[in-house]
Coordinates of C-alpha atoms in Angstrom, one line a residue:
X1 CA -41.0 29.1 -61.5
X2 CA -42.5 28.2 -64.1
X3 CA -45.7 29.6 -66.1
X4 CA -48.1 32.5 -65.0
X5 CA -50.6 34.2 -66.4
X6 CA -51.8 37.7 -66.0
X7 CA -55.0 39.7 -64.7
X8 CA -54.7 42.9 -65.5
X9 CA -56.1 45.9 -63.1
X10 CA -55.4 49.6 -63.8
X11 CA -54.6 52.5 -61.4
X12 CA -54.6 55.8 -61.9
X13 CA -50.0 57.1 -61.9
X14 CA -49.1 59.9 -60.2
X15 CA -48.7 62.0 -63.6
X16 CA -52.5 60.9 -64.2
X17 CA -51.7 58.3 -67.1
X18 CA -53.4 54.9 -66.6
X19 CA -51.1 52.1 -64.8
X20 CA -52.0 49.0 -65.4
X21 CA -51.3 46.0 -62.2
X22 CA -51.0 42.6 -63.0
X23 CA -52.0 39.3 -61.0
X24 CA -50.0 36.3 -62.6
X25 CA -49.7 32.6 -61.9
X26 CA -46.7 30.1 -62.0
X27 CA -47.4 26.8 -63.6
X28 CA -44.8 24.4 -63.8
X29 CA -44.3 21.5 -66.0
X30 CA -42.4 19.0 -63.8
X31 CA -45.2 16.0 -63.6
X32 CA -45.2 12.9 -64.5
X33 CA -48.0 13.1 -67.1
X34 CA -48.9 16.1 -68.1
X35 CA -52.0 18.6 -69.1
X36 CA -51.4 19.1 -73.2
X37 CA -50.6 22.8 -74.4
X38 CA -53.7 22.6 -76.0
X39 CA -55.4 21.7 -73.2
X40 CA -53.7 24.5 -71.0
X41 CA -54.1 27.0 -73.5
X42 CA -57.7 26.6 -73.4
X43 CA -57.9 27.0 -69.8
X44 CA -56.3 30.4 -69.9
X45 CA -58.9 31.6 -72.7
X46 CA -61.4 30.1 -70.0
X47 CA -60.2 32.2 -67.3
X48 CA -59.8 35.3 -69.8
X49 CA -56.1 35.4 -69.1
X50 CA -54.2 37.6 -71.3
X51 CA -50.3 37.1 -70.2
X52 CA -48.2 33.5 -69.3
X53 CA -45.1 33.0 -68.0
X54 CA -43.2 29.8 -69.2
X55 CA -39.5 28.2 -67.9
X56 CA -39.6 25.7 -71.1
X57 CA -39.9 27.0 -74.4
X58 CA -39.7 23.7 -75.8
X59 CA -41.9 24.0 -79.2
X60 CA -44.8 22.3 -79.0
X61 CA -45.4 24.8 -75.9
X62 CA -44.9 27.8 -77.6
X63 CA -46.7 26.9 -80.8
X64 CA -49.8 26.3 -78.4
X65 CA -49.8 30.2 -78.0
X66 CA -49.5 31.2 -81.5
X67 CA -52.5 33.5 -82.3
X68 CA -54.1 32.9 -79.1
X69 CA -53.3 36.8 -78.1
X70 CA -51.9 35.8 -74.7
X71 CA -48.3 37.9 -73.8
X72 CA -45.7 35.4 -73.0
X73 CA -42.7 35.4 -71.1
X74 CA -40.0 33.0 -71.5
X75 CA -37.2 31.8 -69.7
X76 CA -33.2 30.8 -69.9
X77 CA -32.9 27.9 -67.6
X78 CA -29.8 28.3 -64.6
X79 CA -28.2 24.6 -66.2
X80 CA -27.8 26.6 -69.3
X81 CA -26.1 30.1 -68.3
X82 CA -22.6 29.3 -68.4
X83 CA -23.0 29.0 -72.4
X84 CA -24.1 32.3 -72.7
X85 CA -20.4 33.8 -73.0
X86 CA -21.2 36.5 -75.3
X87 CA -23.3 38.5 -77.5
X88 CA -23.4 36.6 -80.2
X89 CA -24.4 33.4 -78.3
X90 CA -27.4 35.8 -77.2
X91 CA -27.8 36.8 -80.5
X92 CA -28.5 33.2 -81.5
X93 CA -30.7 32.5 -78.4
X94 CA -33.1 35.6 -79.8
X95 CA -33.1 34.3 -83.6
X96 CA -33.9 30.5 -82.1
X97 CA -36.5 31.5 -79.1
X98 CA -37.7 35.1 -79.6
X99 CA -37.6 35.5 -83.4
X100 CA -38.7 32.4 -84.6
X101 CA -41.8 32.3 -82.3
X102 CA -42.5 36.2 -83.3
X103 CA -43.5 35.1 -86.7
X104 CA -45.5 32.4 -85.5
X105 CA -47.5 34.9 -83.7
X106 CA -46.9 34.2 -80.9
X107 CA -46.3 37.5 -78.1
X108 CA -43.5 37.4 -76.5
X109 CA -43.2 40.4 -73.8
X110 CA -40.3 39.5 -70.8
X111 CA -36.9 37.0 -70.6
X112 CA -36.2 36.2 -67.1
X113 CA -32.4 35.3 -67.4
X114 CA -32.5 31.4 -64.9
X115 CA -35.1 31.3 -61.8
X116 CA -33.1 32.7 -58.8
X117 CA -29.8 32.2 -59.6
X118 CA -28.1 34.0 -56.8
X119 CA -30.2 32.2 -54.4
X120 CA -28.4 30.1 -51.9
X121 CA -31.2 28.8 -50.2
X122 CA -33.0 27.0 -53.4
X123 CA -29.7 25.9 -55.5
X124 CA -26.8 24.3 -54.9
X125 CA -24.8 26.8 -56.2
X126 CA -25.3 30.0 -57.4
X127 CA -24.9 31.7 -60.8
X128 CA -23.0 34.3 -60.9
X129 CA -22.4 34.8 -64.4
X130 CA -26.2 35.5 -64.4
X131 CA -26.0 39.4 -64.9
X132 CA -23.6 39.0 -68.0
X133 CA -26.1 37.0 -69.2
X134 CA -28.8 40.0 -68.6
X135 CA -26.8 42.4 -70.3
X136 CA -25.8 39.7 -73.7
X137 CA -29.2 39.2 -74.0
X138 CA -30.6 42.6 -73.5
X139 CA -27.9 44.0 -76.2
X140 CA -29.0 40.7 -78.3
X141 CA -32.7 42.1 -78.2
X142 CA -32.1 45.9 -78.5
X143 CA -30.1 45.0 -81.7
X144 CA -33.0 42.4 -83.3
X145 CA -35.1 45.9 -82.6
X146 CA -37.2 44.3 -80.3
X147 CA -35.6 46.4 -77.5
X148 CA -39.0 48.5 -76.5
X149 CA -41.6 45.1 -76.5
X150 CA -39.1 42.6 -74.7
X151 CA -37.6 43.1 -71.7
X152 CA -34.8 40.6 -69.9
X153 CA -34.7 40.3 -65.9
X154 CA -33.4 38.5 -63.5
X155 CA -35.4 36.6 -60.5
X156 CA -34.0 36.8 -56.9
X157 CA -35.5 35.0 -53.8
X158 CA -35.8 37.5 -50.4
X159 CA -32.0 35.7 -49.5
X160 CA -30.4 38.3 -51.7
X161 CA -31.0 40.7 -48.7
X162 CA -28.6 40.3 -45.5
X163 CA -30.4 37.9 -42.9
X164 CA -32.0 39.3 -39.7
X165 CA -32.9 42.4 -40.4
X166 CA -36.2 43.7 -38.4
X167 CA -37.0 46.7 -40.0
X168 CA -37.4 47.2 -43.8
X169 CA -35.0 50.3 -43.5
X170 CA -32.2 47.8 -42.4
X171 CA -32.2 46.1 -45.2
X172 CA -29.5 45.5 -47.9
X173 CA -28.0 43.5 -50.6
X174 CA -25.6 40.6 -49.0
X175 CA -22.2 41.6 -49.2
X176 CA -20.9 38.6 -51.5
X177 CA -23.4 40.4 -54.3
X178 CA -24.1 43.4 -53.8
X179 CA -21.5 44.7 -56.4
X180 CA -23.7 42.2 -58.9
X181 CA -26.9 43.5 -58.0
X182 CA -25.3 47.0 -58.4
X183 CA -24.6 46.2 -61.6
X184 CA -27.8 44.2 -62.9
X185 CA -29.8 47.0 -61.6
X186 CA -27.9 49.7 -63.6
X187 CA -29.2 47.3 -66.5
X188 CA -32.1 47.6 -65.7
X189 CA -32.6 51.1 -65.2
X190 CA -31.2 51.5 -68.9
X191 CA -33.5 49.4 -70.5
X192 CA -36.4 50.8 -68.2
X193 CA -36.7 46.5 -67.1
X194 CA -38.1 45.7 -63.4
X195 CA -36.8 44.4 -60.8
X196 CA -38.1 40.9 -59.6
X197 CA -38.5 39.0 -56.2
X198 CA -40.0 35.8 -55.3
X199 CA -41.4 35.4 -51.5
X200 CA -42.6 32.1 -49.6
X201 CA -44.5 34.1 -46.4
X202 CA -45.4 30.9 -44.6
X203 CA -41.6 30.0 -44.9
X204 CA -41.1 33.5 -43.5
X205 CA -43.1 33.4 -40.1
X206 CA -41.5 29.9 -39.5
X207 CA -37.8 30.3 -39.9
X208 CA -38.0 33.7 -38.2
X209 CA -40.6 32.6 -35.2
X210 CA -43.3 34.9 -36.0
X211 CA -46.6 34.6 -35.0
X212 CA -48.5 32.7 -38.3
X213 CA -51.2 35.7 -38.6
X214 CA -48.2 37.5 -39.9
X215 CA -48.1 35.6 -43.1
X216 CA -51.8 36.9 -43.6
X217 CA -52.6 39.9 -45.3
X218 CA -56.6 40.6 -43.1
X219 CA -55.4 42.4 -40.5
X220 CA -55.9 40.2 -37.9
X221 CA -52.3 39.7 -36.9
X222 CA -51.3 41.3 -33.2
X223 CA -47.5 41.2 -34.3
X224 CA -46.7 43.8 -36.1
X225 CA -43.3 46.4 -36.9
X226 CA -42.9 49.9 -36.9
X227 CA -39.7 51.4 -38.5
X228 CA -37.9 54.2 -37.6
X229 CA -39.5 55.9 -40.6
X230 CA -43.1 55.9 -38.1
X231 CA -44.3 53.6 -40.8
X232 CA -46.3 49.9 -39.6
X233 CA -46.0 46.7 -41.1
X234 CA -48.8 43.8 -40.5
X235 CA -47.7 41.5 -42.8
X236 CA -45.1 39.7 -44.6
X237 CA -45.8 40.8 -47.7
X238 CA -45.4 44.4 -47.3
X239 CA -42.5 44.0 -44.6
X240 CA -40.7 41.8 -47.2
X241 CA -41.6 43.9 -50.1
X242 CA -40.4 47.5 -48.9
X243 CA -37.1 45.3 -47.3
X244 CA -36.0 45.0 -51.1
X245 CA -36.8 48.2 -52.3
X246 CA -34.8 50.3 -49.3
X247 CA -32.0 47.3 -50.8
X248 CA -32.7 48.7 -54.1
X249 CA -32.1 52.4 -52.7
X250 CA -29.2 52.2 -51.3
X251 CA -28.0 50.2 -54.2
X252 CA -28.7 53.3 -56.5
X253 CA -32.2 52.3 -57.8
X254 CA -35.1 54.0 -55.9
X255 CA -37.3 54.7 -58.5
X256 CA -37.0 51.3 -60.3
X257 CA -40.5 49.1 -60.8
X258 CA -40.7 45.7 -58.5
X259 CA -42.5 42.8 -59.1
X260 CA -43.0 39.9 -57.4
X261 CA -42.7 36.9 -59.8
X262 CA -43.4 34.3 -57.3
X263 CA -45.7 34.6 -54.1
X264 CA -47.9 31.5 -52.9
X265 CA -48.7 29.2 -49.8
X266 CA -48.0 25.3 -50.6
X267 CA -51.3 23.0 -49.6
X268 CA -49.0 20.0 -48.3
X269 CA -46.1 18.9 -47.0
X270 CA -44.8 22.0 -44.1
X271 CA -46.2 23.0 -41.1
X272 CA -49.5 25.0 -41.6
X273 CA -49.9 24.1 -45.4
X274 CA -53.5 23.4 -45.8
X275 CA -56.3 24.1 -48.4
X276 CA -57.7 26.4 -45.7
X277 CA -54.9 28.6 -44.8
X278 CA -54.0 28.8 -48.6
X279 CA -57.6 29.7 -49.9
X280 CA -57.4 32.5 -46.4
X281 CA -54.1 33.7 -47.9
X282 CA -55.5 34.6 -51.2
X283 CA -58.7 35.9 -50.4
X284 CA -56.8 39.2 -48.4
X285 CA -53.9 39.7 -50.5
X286 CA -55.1 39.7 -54.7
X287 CA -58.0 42.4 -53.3
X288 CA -55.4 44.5 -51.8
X289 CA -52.6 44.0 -54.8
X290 CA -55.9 44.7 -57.1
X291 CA -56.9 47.9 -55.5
X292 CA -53.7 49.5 -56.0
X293 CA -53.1 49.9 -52.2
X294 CA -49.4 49.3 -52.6
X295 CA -47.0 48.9 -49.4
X296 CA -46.2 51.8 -46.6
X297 CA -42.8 52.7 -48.5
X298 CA -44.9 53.4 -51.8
X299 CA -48.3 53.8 -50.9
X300 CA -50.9 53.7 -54.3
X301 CA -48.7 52.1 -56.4
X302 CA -50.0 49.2 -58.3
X303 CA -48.2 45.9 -58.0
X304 CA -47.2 43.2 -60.7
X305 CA -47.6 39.9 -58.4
X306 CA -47.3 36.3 -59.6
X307 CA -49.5 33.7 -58.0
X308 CA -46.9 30.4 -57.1
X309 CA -48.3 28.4 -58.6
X310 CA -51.2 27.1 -61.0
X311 CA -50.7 23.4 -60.3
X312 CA -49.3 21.0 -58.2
X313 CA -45.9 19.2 -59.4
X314 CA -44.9 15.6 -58.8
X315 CA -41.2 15.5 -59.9
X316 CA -40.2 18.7 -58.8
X317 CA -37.0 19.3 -56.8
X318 CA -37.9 18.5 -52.9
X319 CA -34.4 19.0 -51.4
X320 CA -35.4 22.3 -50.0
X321 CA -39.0 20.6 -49.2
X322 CA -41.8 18.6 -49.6
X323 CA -44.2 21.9 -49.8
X324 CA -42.5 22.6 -53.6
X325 CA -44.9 20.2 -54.9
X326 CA -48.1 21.7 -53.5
X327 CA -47.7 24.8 -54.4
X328 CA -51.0 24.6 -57.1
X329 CA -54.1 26.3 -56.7
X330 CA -55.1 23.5 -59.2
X331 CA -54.8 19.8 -58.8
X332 CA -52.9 17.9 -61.4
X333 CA -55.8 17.2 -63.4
X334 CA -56.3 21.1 -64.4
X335 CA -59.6 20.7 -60.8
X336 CA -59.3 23.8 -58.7
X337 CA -58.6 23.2 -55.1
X338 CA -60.5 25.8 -53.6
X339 CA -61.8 29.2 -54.0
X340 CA -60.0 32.1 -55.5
X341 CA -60.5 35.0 -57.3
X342 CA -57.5 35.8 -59.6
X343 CA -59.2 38.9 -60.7
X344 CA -59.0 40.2 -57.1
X345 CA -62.1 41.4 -56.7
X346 CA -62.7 39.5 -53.9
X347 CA -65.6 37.0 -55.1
X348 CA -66.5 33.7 -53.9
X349 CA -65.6 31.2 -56.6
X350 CA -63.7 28.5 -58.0
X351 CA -61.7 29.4 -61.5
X352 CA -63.1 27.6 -64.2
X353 CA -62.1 23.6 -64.5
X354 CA -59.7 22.9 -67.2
X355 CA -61.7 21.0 -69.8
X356 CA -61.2 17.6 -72.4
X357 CA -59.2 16.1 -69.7
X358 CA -59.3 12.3 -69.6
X359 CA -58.3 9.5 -66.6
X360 CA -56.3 6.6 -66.8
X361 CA -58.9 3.2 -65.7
X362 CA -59.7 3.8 -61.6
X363 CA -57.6 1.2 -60.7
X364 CA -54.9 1.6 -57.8
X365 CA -51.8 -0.6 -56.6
X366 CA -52.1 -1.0 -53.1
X367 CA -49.7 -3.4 -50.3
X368 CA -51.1 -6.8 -49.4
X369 CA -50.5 -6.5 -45.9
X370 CA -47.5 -9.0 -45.8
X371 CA -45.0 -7.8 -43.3
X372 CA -43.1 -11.1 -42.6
X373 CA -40.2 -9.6 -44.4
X374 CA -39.4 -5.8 -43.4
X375 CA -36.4 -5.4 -45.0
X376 CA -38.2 -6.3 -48.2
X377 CA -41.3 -3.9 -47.6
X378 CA -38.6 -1.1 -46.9
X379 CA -36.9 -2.0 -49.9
X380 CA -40.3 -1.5 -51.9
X381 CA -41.3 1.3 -50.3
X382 CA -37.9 3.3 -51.5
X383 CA -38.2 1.6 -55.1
X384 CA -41.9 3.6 -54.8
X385 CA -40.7 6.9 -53.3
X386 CA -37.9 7.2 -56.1
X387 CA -40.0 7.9 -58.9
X388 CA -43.9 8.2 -57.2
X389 CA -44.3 11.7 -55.2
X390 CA -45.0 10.1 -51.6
X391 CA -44.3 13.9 -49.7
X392 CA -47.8 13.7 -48.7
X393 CA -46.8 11.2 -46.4
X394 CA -44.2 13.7 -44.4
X395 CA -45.2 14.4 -41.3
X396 CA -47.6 16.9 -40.9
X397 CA -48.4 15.8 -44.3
X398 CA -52.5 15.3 -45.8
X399 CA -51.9 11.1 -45.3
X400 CA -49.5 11.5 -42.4
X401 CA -51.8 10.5 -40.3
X402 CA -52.2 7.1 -42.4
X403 CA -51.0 3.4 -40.4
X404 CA -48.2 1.3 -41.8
X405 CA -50.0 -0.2 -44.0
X406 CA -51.9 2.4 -45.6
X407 CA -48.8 4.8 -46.0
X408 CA -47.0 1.6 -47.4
X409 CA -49.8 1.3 -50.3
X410 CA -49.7 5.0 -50.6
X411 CA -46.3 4.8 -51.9
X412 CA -47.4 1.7 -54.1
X413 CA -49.9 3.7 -55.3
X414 CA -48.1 6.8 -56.5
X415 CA -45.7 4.9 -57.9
X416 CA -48.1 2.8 -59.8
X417 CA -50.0 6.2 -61.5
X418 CA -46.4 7.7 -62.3
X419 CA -45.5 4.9 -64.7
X420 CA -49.2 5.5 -66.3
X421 CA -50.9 2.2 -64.6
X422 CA -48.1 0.2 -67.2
X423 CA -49.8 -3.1 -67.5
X424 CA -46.9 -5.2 -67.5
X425 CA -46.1 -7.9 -65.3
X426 CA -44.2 -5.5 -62.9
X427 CA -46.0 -2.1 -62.5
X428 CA -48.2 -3.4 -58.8
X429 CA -45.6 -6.6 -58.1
X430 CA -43.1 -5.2 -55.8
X431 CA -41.8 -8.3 -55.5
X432 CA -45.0 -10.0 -54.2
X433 CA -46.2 -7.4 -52.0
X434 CA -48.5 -5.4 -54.2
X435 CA -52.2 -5.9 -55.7
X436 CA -54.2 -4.1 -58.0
X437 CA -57.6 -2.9 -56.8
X438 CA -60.5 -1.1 -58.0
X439 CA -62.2 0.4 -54.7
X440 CA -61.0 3.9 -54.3
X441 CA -58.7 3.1 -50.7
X442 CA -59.0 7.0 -49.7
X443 CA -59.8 7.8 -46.6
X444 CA -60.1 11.0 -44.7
X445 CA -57.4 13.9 -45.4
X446 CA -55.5 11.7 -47.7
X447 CA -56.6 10.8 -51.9
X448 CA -54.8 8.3 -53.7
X449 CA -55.2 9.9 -57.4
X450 CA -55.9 8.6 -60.0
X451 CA -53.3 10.0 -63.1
X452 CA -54.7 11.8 -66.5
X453 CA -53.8 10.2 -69.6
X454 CA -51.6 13.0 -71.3
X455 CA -49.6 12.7 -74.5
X456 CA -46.1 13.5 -73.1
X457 CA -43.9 12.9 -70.2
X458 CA -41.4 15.5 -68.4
X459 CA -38.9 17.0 -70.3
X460 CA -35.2 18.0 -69.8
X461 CA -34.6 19.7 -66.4
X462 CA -37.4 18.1 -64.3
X463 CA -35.8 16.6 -61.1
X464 CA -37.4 13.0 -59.7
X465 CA -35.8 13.3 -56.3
X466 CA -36.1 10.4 -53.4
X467 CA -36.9 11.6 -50.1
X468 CA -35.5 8.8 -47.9
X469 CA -38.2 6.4 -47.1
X470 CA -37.8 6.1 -43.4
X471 CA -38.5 10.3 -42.9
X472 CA -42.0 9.4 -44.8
X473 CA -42.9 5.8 -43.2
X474 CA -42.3 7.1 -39.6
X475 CA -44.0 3.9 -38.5
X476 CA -41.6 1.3 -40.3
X477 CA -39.3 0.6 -37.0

């Protein structure tokens, strides 16, 4: 998860002091041409956002933020956690990514130590030198004196919990980590750090066979748990949330702060993601995180929740799913999909439009319509698919619904905006098959975009990964 950036909302603590909540939002990097930092930047000012979250702290990223008065968190990427041996590797990591940005001005306020790294659902692997890692880079940052404005955590998906539990009570770490998480929350407690979990409700209701109005936070769900507490749960989020913090009690840590990093409902590409459903989402759970409500298990307590995500991704990872490249409440081009309130007050509008953004010539690449050779059109259609985002196309998918034709210039199409609309002799050929045209071949549910012009490409870590043609093209038989 990538960047977020921060609403603030204050509560009344239980010793009377002011507690201030915070609404954030992931944005990613991973596209093939990207929004400038500039340009980003901007948009958060727009928005009056006053705290973002960023994986990459490549330079030109973080110099964006220097002076703007935005809090920044930063990240360690998983690839890169087995070089982190010791202190004094950590110690070098502060001086080249925490120091040298601090006097640049720019405000740095949390490390999260890789994105889920004991996840086995999300990864291939898992990291399990992760919590070292924590505590290097916590004693790297005590020692630099930055100790009491810059925090270090770790991320965790809701698979750090044992499977199949039904009541929140039940819950615990798994067993293969639960010494780990023993451990990184001691850590945590010492350095007075929270605790951080990512959640994916509509993934939730699906894999477990709930009822979908579950996954909404409006009340209008007729499932619904009681533990054996007496207390009721109507929703995910709250089932979910309280299931990691009885984890967190019986691992020692009762008291210690949660926040969600990562919460969000994808617009394509899984069964029931849709502009609707998301905008629905939204709309009943920032009021309720924003009005301090908190959850059954710690009822009044204000939340720190990170919206997933602020725009869509092209070249990120799909192994797990098409849906992780629709997670953005924006579209690629910085346009809001639909209506939300990041505040959480519950109002009826769009965020503000990110602004300066310029488009690439409204030209598409589109197939010709010559299937006399299908092992040719297939061939083209996976040459497409390996570097053009054609997810849409998966069933259930926006332009899933599209004939063999049209889903085959789909993938022409995407294809033909990820390489920037190149205007050599090979960027719409596809060995004969392809065309350039300038009437807009949309139709119904489905857009064929048009890319930005941006002044960079993806860096290290983005992941262009093929979805095999023949799950997309359902119709090529």
């Amino acid at each position: 998860m990538a960047w977020s950036f921060w609403a603030k909302r204050q509560a009344p603590s239980h010793s009377g002091n002011v507690v201030e909540g915070i609404i954030g939002i992931n944005w990613g990097r991973m596209t093939s041409q990207r929004l400038i930092p500039s340009t980003v930047v901007d948009l958060f000012l727009q928005n009056r956002i006053t705290n973002v979250k960023v994986s990459s702290s490549s330079v030109n990223v973080m110099k964006a933020f220097s002076g703007s008065g935005i809090g920044l968190t930063i990240s360690i990427p998983n690839e890169d956690l087995h070089e982190y041996i010791s202190t004094k590797i950590a110690q070098e990591w502060v001086q080249k990514y925490v120091t040298r940005f601090l006097e640049e001005n720019v405000d740095i306020k949390y490390v999260h130590i890789g994105t889920e790294p004991l996840s086995p659902t999300f990864w291939n692997v898992t990291y399990d030198n992760a919590v070292d890692v924590l505590r290097f880079v916590q004693i790297a940052l005590n020692e630099a004196g930055y100790g009491n404005k810059i925090k270090a955590t770790l991320t965790h998906f809701t698979d750090i919990l044992k499977p199949n539990h039904s009541k929140p009570s039940q819950a615990e770490f798994r067993d293969d980590i639960k010494k780990k998480m023993i451990e990184q929350l001691e850590i945590l407690k010492e350095n007075n750090s929270p605790a951080v979990i990512d959640m994916i409700p509509v993934h939730f209701v699906n894999v477990n066979n709930v009822d979908l109005e579950f996954a909404f936070v409006d009340g209008k769900s007729t499932y619904f748990v009681v533990d054996d507490n007496g207390l009721n749960y109507t929703n995910v989020f709250d089932f979910m949330y309280d299931s990691v913090l009885w984890a967190m009690k019986k691992a020692g840590a009762p008291d210690l702060k949660l926040v969600v990093a990562g919460i969000g409902w994808p617009t394509d590409g899984y069964p029931n993601a849709n502009i609707a459903n998301a905008e629905r989402f939204w709309k009943g759970l920032l009021p309720k995180v924003a009005s301090n409500k908190g959850t059954p298990l710690r009822p009044g307590a204000p939340i720190d929740l990170n919206i997933q995500n602020l725009c869509d991704e092209n070249k990120f990872r799909t192994k797990y799913g098409a849906f992780q490249r629709h997670w953005g409440i924006y579209r690629h081009d910085g346009k809001p999909k639909y209506k939300i309130d990041i505040s959480g007050q519950g109002r009826d509008i769009y965020p503000t439009t990110a602004r300066g953004v310029t488009y690439m010539p409204k030209r598409w690449c589109i197939f010709n319509g010559d299937i006399s050779n299908k092992p040719k059109v297939k061939q083209a259609i996976e040459t497409a698919c390996e570097q053009g985002d054609c997810t849409s196309l998966m069933p259930g998918g926006s332009c899933s619904g599209l004939d063999f034709n049209e889903q085959v210039s789909y993938a022409f199409n995407r294809f033909f905006q990820a390489i920037a609309q190149k205007y050599d002799d090979d960027a719409c050929q596809f060995e004969g098959l392809g065309k350039i045209v300038t009437d807009n071949p949309s139709t119904g549910t489905c857009t064929f975009p048009v890319e930005i012009l941006a002044a960079e490409v993806a860096d290290r870590g983005s992941s262009i990964t093929a979805i095999n043609a023949e799950t997309k093209l359902h119709s090529l038989t």
